[in-house]
mmCIF file of N, CA and C in Angstrom:
data_model
loop_
_atom_site.group_PDB
_atom_site.id
_atom_site.type_symbol
_atom_site.label_atom_id
_atom_site.label_comp_id
_atom_site.label_asym_id
_atom_site.label_seq_id
_atom_site.Cartn_x
_atom_site.Cartn_y
_atom_site.Cartn_z
ATOM 1 N N UNK Y 1 -7.651 -14.961 -0.905
ATOM 2 C CA UNK Y 1 -7.140 -13.639 -0.642
ATOM 3 C C UNK Y 1 -6.564 -13.529 0.768
ATOM 4 N N UNK Y 2 -7.086 -14.341 1.688
ATOM 5 C CA UNK Y 2 -6.543 -14.333 3.048
ATOM 6 C C UNK Y 2 -5.041 -14.564 3.012
ATOM 7 N N UNK Y 3 -4.316 -13.746 3.751
ATOM 8 C CA UNK Y 3 -2.870 -13.888 3.838
ATOM 9 C C UNK Y 3 -2.101 -13.080 2.815
ATOM 10 N N UNK Y 4 -2.781 -12.563 1.799
ATOM 11 C CA UNK Y 4 -2.089 -11.788 0.768
ATOM 12 C C UNK Y 4 -1.733 -10.393 1.267
ATOM 13 N N UNK Y 5 -0.667 -9.850 0.700
ATOM 14 C CA UNK Y 5 -0.276 -8.465 0.949
ATOM 15 C C UNK Y 5 -0.987 -7.597 -0.088
ATOM 16 N N UNK Y 6 -1.649 -6.525 0.383
ATOM 17 C CA UNK Y 6 -2.385 -5.640 -0.509
ATOM 18 C C UNK Y 6 -2.104 -4.187 -0.152
ATOM 19 N N UNK Y 7 -2.375 -3.317 -1.100
ATOM 20 C CA UNK Y 7 -2.276 -1.873 -0.880
ATOM 21 C C UNK Y 7 -3.688 -1.312 -0.826
ATOM 22 N N UNK Y 8 -4.004 -0.631 0.276
ATOM 23 C CA UNK Y 8 -5.317 -0.029 0.458
ATOM 24 C C UNK Y 8 -5.202 1.479 0.223
ATOM 25 N N UNK Y 9 -6.052 1.989 -0.667
ATOM 26 C CA UNK Y 9 -6.173 3.427 -0.873
ATOM 27 C C UNK Y 9 -7.274 3.900 0.073
ATOM 28 N N UNK Y 10 -6.959 4.798 0.968
ATOM 29 C CA UNK Y 10 -7.908 5.226 2.005
ATOM 30 C C UNK Y 10 -8.744 6.394 1.488
ATOM 31 N N UNK Y 11 -10.067 6.182 1.436
ATOM 32 C CA UNK Y 11 -10.959 7.275 1.063
ATOM 33 C C UNK Y 11 -11.830 7.739 2.230
ATOM 34 N N UNK Y 12 -11.746 7.018 3.339
ATOM 35 C CA UNK Y 12 -12.435 7.422 4.566
ATOM 36 C C UNK Y 12 -11.470 7.234 5.731
ATOM 37 N N UNK Y 13 -10.648 8.236 5.982
ATOM 38 C CA UNK Y 13 -9.633 8.117 7.036
ATOM 39 C C UNK Y 13 -10.233 8.046 8.435
ATOM 40 N N UNK Y 14 -9.492 7.457 9.324
ATOM 41 C CA UNK Y 14 -9.835 7.432 10.742
ATOM 42 C C UNK Y 14 -10.184 8.848 11.184
ATOM 43 N N UNK Y 15 -11.293 8.985 11.910
ATOM 44 C CA UNK Y 15 -11.692 10.283 12.433
ATOM 45 C C UNK Y 15 -12.648 11.062 11.551
ATOM 46 N N UNK Y 16 -13.101 10.454 10.449
ATOM 47 C CA UNK Y 16 -14.035 11.144 9.555
ATOM 48 C C UNK Y 16 -15.409 10.492 9.629
ATOM 49 N N UNK Y 17 -16.366 11.099 8.953
ATOM 50 C CA UNK Y 17 -17.736 10.595 8.912
ATOM 51 C C UNK Y 17 -18.085 10.127 7.506
ATOM 52 N N UNK Y 18 -19.010 9.174 7.437
ATOM 53 C CA UNK Y 18 -19.495 8.655 6.158
ATOM 54 C C UNK Y 18 -20.044 9.820 5.341
ATOM 55 N N UNK Y 19 -19.780 9.860 4.030
ATOM 56 C CA UNK Y 19 -20.224 11.003 3.233
ATOM 57 C C UNK Y 19 -21.748 11.125 3.091
ATOM 58 N N UNK Y 20 -22.477 10.038 3.232
ATOM 59 C CA UNK Y 20 -23.940 10.072 3.109
ATOM 60 C C UNK Y 20 -24.609 9.874 4.466
ATOM 61 N N UNK Y 21 -24.183 8.849 5.189
ATOM 62 C CA UNK Y 21 -24.757 8.526 6.505
ATOM 63 C C UNK Y 21 -23.919 9.233 7.580
ATOM 64 N N UNK Y 22 -24.263 10.455 7.866
ATOM 65 C CA UNK Y 22 -23.448 11.331 8.723
ATOM 66 C C UNK Y 22 -23.310 10.845 10.165
ATOM 67 N N UNK Y 23 -24.110 9.847 10.561
ATOM 68 C CA UNK Y 23 -23.998 9.311 11.917
ATOM 69 C C UNK Y 23 -22.948 8.209 12.023
ATOM 70 N N UNK Y 24 -22.348 7.795 10.901
ATOM 71 C CA UNK Y 24 -21.328 6.741 10.931
ATOM 72 C C UNK Y 24 -19.947 7.397 10.985
ATOM 73 N N UNK Y 25 -19.284 7.225 12.124
ATOM 74 C CA UNK Y 25 -17.960 7.776 12.390
ATOM 75 C C UNK Y 25 -16.918 6.690 12.171
ATOM 76 N N UNK Y 26 -15.906 6.971 11.388
ATOM 77 C CA UNK Y 26 -14.860 5.994 11.092
ATOM 78 C C UNK Y 26 -13.793 6.001 12.170
ATOM 79 N N UNK Y 27 -13.834 4.977 13.012
ATOM 80 C CA UNK Y 27 -12.860 4.835 14.091
ATOM 81 C C UNK Y 27 -11.628 4.052 13.634
ATOM 82 N N UNK Y 28 -11.616 3.644 12.369
ATOM 83 C CA UNK Y 28 -10.462 3.008 11.726
ATOM 84 C C UNK Y 28 -10.347 3.591 10.317
ATOM 85 N N UNK Y 29 -9.199 3.432 9.690
ATOM 86 C CA UNK Y 29 -9.048 3.817 8.290
ATOM 87 C C UNK Y 29 -9.800 2.810 7.420
ATOM 88 N N UNK Y 30 -10.415 3.313 6.352
ATOM 89 C CA UNK Y 30 -11.252 2.471 5.484
ATOM 90 C C UNK Y 30 -11.020 2.920 4.042
ATOM 91 N N UNK Y 31 -10.894 1.948 3.168
ATOM 92 C CA UNK Y 31 -10.657 2.302 1.778
ATOM 93 C C UNK Y 31 -10.923 1.145 0.846
ATOM 94 N N UNK Y 32 -10.153 1.087 -0.225
ATOM 95 C CA UNK Y 32 -10.393 0.084 -1.262
ATOM 96 C C UNK Y 32 -9.070 -0.412 -1.846
ATOM 97 N N UNK Y 33 -9.167 -1.589 -2.480
ATOM 98 C CA UNK Y 33 -8.023 -2.196 -3.148
ATOM 99 C C UNK Y 33 -8.166 -1.868 -4.633
ATOM 100 N N UNK Y 34 -7.303 -1.027 -5.127
ATOM 101 C CA UNK Y 34 -7.388 -0.578 -6.510
ATOM 102 C C UNK Y 34 -7.215 -1.759 -7.475
ATOM 103 N N UNK Y 35 -8.124 -1.863 -8.441
ATOM 104 C CA UNK Y 35 -8.011 -2.885 -9.470
ATOM 105 C C UNK Y 35 -8.686 -4.204 -9.152
ATOM 106 N N UNK Y 36 -9.181 -4.380 -7.932
ATOM 107 C CA UNK Y 36 -9.916 -5.604 -7.595
ATOM 108 C C UNK Y 36 -11.389 -5.223 -7.466
ATOM 109 N N UNK Y 37 -12.206 -5.756 -8.356
ATOM 110 C CA UNK Y 37 -13.620 -5.401 -8.388
ATOM 111 C C UNK Y 37 -14.422 -6.399 -7.549
ATOM 112 N N UNK Y 38 -15.205 -5.858 -6.623
ATOM 113 C CA UNK Y 38 -16.058 -6.663 -5.737
ATOM 114 C C UNK Y 38 -17.387 -6.958 -6.451
ATOM 115 N N UNK Y 39 -18.194 -7.854 -5.890
ATOM 116 C CA UNK Y 39 -19.481 -8.199 -6.503
ATOM 117 C C UNK Y 39 -20.450 -7.025 -6.672
ATOM 118 N N UNK Y 40 -20.251 -5.928 -5.949
ATOM 119 C CA UNK Y 40 -21.131 -4.765 -6.113
ATOM 120 C C UNK Y 40 -20.714 -3.884 -7.291
ATOM 121 N N UNK Y 41 -19.648 -4.289 -8.008
ATOM 122 C CA UNK Y 41 -19.184 -3.539 -9.166
ATOM 123 C C UNK Y 41 -18.195 -2.436 -8.839
ATOM 124 N N UNK Y 42 -17.930 -2.229 -7.573
ATOM 125 C CA UNK Y 42 -16.963 -1.222 -7.127
ATOM 126 C C UNK Y 42 -15.675 -1.930 -6.700
ATOM 127 N N UNK Y 43 -14.623 -1.140 -6.481
ATOM 128 C CA UNK Y 43 -13.377 -1.748 -6.019
ATOM 129 C C UNK Y 43 -13.553 -2.289 -4.598
ATOM 130 N N UNK Y 44 -12.801 -3.350 -4.296
ATOM 131 C CA UNK Y 44 -12.933 -4.085 -3.041
ATOM 132 C C UNK Y 44 -12.669 -3.192 -1.835
ATOM 133 N N UNK Y 45 -13.628 -3.140 -0.897
ATOM 134 C CA UNK Y 45 -13.490 -2.348 0.324
ATOM 135 C C UNK Y 45 -12.644 -3.070 1.359
ATOM 136 N N UNK Y 46 -11.953 -2.278 2.185
ATOM 137 C CA UNK Y 46 -11.107 -2.866 3.224
ATOM 138 C C UNK Y 46 -11.034 -1.962 4.444
ATOM 139 N N UNK Y 47 -11.090 -2.593 5.603
ATOM 140 C CA UNK Y 47 -10.805 -1.928 6.876
ATOM 141 C C UNK Y 47 -9.319 -2.101 7.154
ATOM 142 N N UNK Y 48 -8.699 -1.078 7.726
ATOM 143 C CA UNK Y 48 -7.300 -1.173 8.156
ATOM 144 C C UNK Y 48 -7.287 -1.141 9.676
ATOM 145 N N UNK Y 49 -6.792 -2.210 10.294
ATOM 146 C CA UNK Y 49 -6.675 -2.273 11.752
ATOM 147 C C UNK Y 49 -5.202 -2.186 12.136
ATOM 148 N N UNK Y 50 -4.941 -1.698 13.338
ATOM 149 C CA UNK Y 50 -3.571 -1.631 13.835
ATOM 150 C C UNK Y 50 -2.812 -0.390 13.399
ATOM 151 N N UNK Y 51 -3.493 0.557 12.768
ATOM 152 C CA UNK Y 51 -2.894 1.836 12.378
ATOM 153 C C UNK Y 51 -3.743 2.908 13.042
ATOM 154 N N UNK Y 52 -3.200 3.577 14.036
ATOM 155 C CA UNK Y 52 -3.989 4.452 14.893
ATOM 156 C C UNK Y 52 -3.892 5.933 14.565
ATOM 157 N N UNK Y 53 -3.608 6.238 13.307
ATOM 158 C CA UNK Y 53 -3.617 7.613 12.825
ATOM 159 C C UNK Y 53 -4.161 7.614 11.400
ATOM 160 N N UNK Y 54 -4.741 8.720 10.945
ATOM 161 C CA UNK Y 54 -5.248 8.766 9.570
ATOM 162 C C UNK Y 54 -4.097 8.588 8.572
ATOM 163 N N UNK Y 55 -4.343 7.791 7.535
ATOM 164 C CA UNK Y 55 -3.357 7.582 6.474
ATOM 165 C C UNK Y 55 -4.047 7.713 5.125
ATOM 166 N N UNK Y 56 -3.264 7.940 4.083
ATOM 167 C CA UNK Y 56 -3.799 8.040 2.725
ATOM 168 C C UNK Y 56 -3.775 6.705 2.006
ATOM 169 N N UNK Y 57 -2.787 5.873 2.359
ATOM 170 C CA UNK Y 57 -2.693 4.523 1.800
ATOM 171 C C UNK Y 57 -1.923 3.660 2.784
ATOM 172 N N UNK Y 58 -2.053 2.352 2.597
ATOM 173 C CA UNK Y 58 -1.423 1.429 3.542
ATOM 174 C C UNK Y 58 -1.195 0.092 2.855
ATOM 175 N N UNK Y 59 -0.036 -0.487 3.092
ATOM 176 C CA UNK Y 59 0.274 -1.827 2.594
ATOM 177 C C UNK Y 59 0.312 -2.758 3.799
ATOM 178 N N UNK Y 60 -0.494 -3.818 3.740
ATOM 179 C CA UNK Y 60 -0.557 -4.770 4.845
ATOM 180 C C UNK Y 60 -1.104 -6.102 4.388
ATOM 181 N N UNK Y 61 -1.300 -6.987 5.347
ATOM 182 C CA UNK Y 61 -1.757 -8.357 5.062
ATOM 183 C C UNK Y 61 -3.261 -8.475 5.323
ATOM 184 N N UNK Y 62 -3.953 -9.180 4.438
ATOM 185 C CA UNK Y 62 -5.376 -9.474 4.639
ATOM 186 C C UNK Y 62 -5.465 -10.551 5.720
ATOM 187 N N UNK Y 63 -6.011 -10.181 6.889
ATOM 188 C CA UNK Y 63 -6.067 -11.116 8.018
ATOM 189 C C UNK Y 63 -7.458 -11.718 8.206
ATOM 190 N N UNK Y 64 -8.464 -11.133 7.567
ATOM 191 C CA UNK Y 64 -9.826 -11.653 7.723
ATOM 192 C C UNK Y 64 -10.721 -11.120 6.615
ATOM 193 N N UNK Y 65 -11.818 -11.832 6.414
ATOM 194 C CA UNK Y 65 -12.887 -11.397 5.522
ATOM 195 C C UNK Y 65 -14.140 -11.255 6.366
ATOM 196 N N UNK Y 66 -14.886 -10.206 6.121
ATOM 197 C CA UNK Y 66 -16.170 -10.034 6.800
ATOM 198 C C UNK Y 66 -17.240 -10.352 5.772
ATOM 199 N N UNK Y 67 -17.847 -11.509 5.960
ATOM 200 C CA UNK Y 67 -18.901 -11.955 5.039
ATOM 201 C C UNK Y 67 -20.233 -11.406 5.517
ATOM 202 N N UNK Y 68 -20.888 -10.671 4.631
ATOM 203 C CA UNK Y 68 -22.208 -10.127 4.924
ATOM 204 C C UNK Y 68 -23.255 -11.047 4.309
ATOM 205 N N UNK Y 69 -24.076 -11.645 5.141
ATOM 206 C CA UNK Y 69 -25.124 -12.540 4.655
ATOM 207 C C UNK Y 69 -26.222 -11.778 3.922
ATOM 208 N N UNK Y 70 -26.384 -10.496 4.254
ATOM 209 C CA UNK Y 70 -27.473 -9.708 3.683
ATOM 210 C C UNK Y 70 -26.961 -8.588 2.774
ATOM 211 N N UNK Y 71 -25.845 -8.831 2.106
ATOM 212 C CA UNK Y 71 -25.286 -7.876 1.152
ATOM 213 C C UNK Y 71 -24.539 -8.674 0.090
ATOM 214 N N UNK Y 72 -24.196 -8.041 -1.027
ATOM 215 C CA UNK Y 72 -23.534 -8.760 -2.114
ATOM 216 C C UNK Y 72 -22.018 -8.796 -1.985
ATOM 217 N N UNK Y 73 -21.484 -8.045 -1.046
ATOM 218 C CA UNK Y 73 -20.030 -7.980 -0.974
ATOM 219 C C UNK Y 73 -19.486 -8.365 0.398
ATOM 220 N N UNK Y 74 -18.204 -8.684 0.402
ATOM 221 C CA UNK Y 74 -17.469 -8.913 1.644
ATOM 222 C C UNK Y 74 -16.543 -7.727 1.847
ATOM 223 N N UNK Y 75 -16.170 -7.494 3.074
ATOM 224 C CA UNK Y 75 -15.170 -6.484 3.403
ATOM 225 C C UNK Y 75 -13.899 -7.220 3.809
ATOM 226 N N UNK Y 76 -12.768 -6.715 3.407
ATOM 227 C CA UNK Y 76 -11.496 -7.293 3.804
ATOM 228 C C UNK Y 76 -10.959 -6.541 5.014
ATOM 229 N N UNK Y 77 -10.232 -7.252 5.854
ATOM 230 C CA UNK Y 77 -9.586 -6.644 7.017
ATOM 231 C C UNK Y 77 -8.080 -6.771 6.805
ATOM 232 N N UNK Y 78 -7.410 -5.618 6.812
ATOM 233 C CA UNK Y 78 -5.977 -5.556 6.524
ATOM 234 C C UNK Y 78 -5.265 -5.005 7.761
ATOM 235 N N UNK Y 79 -4.127 -5.594 8.086
ATOM 236 C CA UNK Y 79 -3.363 -5.182 9.265
ATOM 237 C C UNK Y 79 -1.869 -5.218 8.956
ATOM 238 N N UNK Y 80 -1.075 -4.524 9.783
ATOM 239 C CA UNK Y 80 0.374 -4.600 9.607
ATOM 240 C C UNK Y 80 0.863 -6.037 9.782
ATOM 241 N N UNK Y 81 1.918 -6.349 9.096
ATOM 242 C CA UNK Y 81 2.537 -7.673 9.180
ATOM 243 C C UNK Y 81 2.847 -8.018 10.628
ATOM 244 N N UNK Y 82 2.412 -9.198 11.072
ATOM 245 C CA UNK Y 82 2.735 -9.673 12.407
ATOM 246 C C UNK Y 82 1.902 -9.095 13.538
ATOM 247 N N UNK Y 83 0.869 -8.312 13.219
ATOM 248 C CA UNK Y 83 0.003 -7.757 14.259
ATOM 249 C C UNK Y 83 -1.272 -8.595 14.310
ATOM 250 N N UNK Y 84 -1.420 -9.436 15.338
ATOM 251 C CA UNK Y 84 -2.564 -10.353 15.391
ATOM 252 C C UNK Y 84 -3.822 -9.698 15.965
ATOM 253 N N UNK Y 85 -4.962 -10.167 15.512
ATOM 254 C CA UNK Y 85 -6.264 -9.761 16.038
ATOM 255 C C UNK Y 85 -7.134 -11.002 16.140
ATOM 256 N N UNK Y 86 -7.951 -11.071 17.171
ATOM 257 C CA UNK Y 86 -8.934 -12.142 17.289
ATOM 258 C C UNK Y 86 -10.208 -11.709 16.560
ATOM 259 N N UNK Y 87 -11.112 -12.655 16.359
ATOM 260 C CA UNK Y 87 -12.400 -12.318 15.744
ATOM 261 C C UNK Y 87 -13.147 -11.283 16.578
ATOM 262 N N UNK Y 88 -13.111 -11.437 17.889
ATOM 263 C CA UNK Y 88 -13.783 -10.473 18.772
ATOM 264 C C UNK Y 88 -13.159 -9.082 18.658
ATOM 265 N N UNK Y 89 -11.843 -9.014 18.612
ATOM 266 C CA UNK Y 89 -11.170 -7.719 18.471
ATOM 267 C C UNK Y 89 -11.515 -7.053 17.141
ATOM 268 N N UNK Y 90 -11.562 -7.854 16.087
ATOM 269 C CA UNK Y 90 -11.932 -7.316 14.773
ATOM 270 C C UNK Y 90 -13.354 -6.772 14.814
ATOM 271 N N UNK Y 91 -14.273 -7.555 15.346
ATOM 272 C CA UNK Y 91 -15.668 -7.121 15.379
ATOM 273 C C UNK Y 91 -15.846 -5.829 16.165
ATOM 274 N N UNK Y 92 -15.150 -5.711 17.287
ATOM 275 C CA UNK Y 92 -15.252 -4.486 18.089
ATOM 276 C C UNK Y 92 -14.817 -3.264 17.289
ATOM 277 N N UNK Y 93 -13.805 -3.431 16.434
ATOM 278 C CA UNK Y 93 -13.282 -2.286 15.683
ATOM 279 C C UNK Y 93 -14.109 -1.933 14.448
ATOM 280 N N UNK Y 94 -14.835 -2.899 13.893
ATOM 281 C CA UNK Y 94 -15.623 -2.632 12.682
ATOM 282 C C UNK Y 94 -17.118 -2.542 12.963
ATOM 283 N N UNK Y 95 -17.487 -2.712 14.208
ATOM 284 C CA UNK Y 95 -18.894 -2.726 14.598
ATOM 285 C C UNK Y 95 -19.617 -1.426 14.241
ATOM 286 N N UNK Y 96 -18.899 -0.303 14.210
ATOM 287 C CA UNK Y 96 -19.523 0.983 13.890
ATOM 288 C C UNK Y 96 -20.269 0.929 12.557
ATOM 289 N N UNK Y 97 -19.827 0.065 11.643
ATOM 290 C CA UNK Y 97 -20.484 -0.066 10.345
ATOM 291 C C UNK Y 97 -21.152 -1.426 10.174
ATOM 292 N N UNK Y 98 -20.529 -2.475 10.677
ATOM 293 C CA UNK Y 98 -21.048 -3.829 10.466
ATOM 294 C C UNK Y 98 -22.249 -4.155 11.343
ATOM 295 N N UNK Y 99 -22.550 -3.312 12.332
ATOM 296 C CA UNK Y 99 -23.707 -3.551 13.192
ATOM 297 C C UNK Y 99 -25.019 -3.542 12.407
ATOM 298 N N UNK Y 100 -25.005 -2.988 11.218
ATOM 299 C CA UNK Y 100 -26.210 -2.893 10.405
ATOM 300 C C UNK Y 100 -26.414 -4.110 9.503
ATOM 301 N N UNK Y 101 -25.508 -5.083 9.586
ATOM 302 C CA UNK Y 101 -25.552 -6.273 8.744
ATOM 303 C C UNK Y 101 -25.441 -7.534 9.576
ATOM 304 N N UNK Y 102 -25.886 -8.643 9.013
ATOM 305 C CA UNK Y 102 -25.670 -9.962 9.609
ATOM 306 C C UNK Y 102 -24.353 -10.483 9.036
ATOM 307 N N UNK Y 103 -23.329 -10.600 9.873
ATOM 308 C CA UNK Y 103 -21.985 -10.915 9.370
ATOM 309 C C UNK Y 103 -21.347 -12.100 10.095
ATOM 310 N N UNK Y 104 -20.353 -12.652 9.413
ATOM 311 C CA UNK Y 104 -19.435 -13.595 10.061
ATOM 312 C C UNK Y 104 -18.032 -13.187 9.648
ATOM 313 N N UNK Y 105 -17.078 -13.421 10.553
ATOM 314 C CA UNK Y 105 -15.687 -13.105 10.274
ATOM 315 C C UNK Y 105 -14.976 -14.413 9.933
ATOM 316 N N UNK Y 106 -14.342 -14.416 8.778
ATOM 317 C CA UNK Y 106 -13.607 -15.581 8.294
ATOM 318 C C UNK Y 106 -12.130 -15.275 8.394
ATOM 319 N N UNK Y 107 -11.395 -16.196 9.082
ATOM 320 C CA UNK Y 107 -9.949 -15.979 9.260
ATOM 321 C C UNK Y 107 -9.191 -17.185 8.737
#
């Protein structure tokens, strides 16, 4: 999946809070890839980096996978074409949610 172009439907826009865990603030757009089912039985989740305003959907390239050692699913990281991020930069942007898991970033 790395390197593929995907469309992310945003259900948690930048600047909003998690619907259940009210202390989790979304500092990036977050959503899912329609039609791709993850191991948890839900559509594949994705973080959108490099887009600094709330959006409803976004088409971009999968630049990384966040593998959770203590969960059944991975999160995809999607960014605009040609916008590079390092592993450290990715972690800083997704840490608001990934801090609760043991993760590795695969690029």
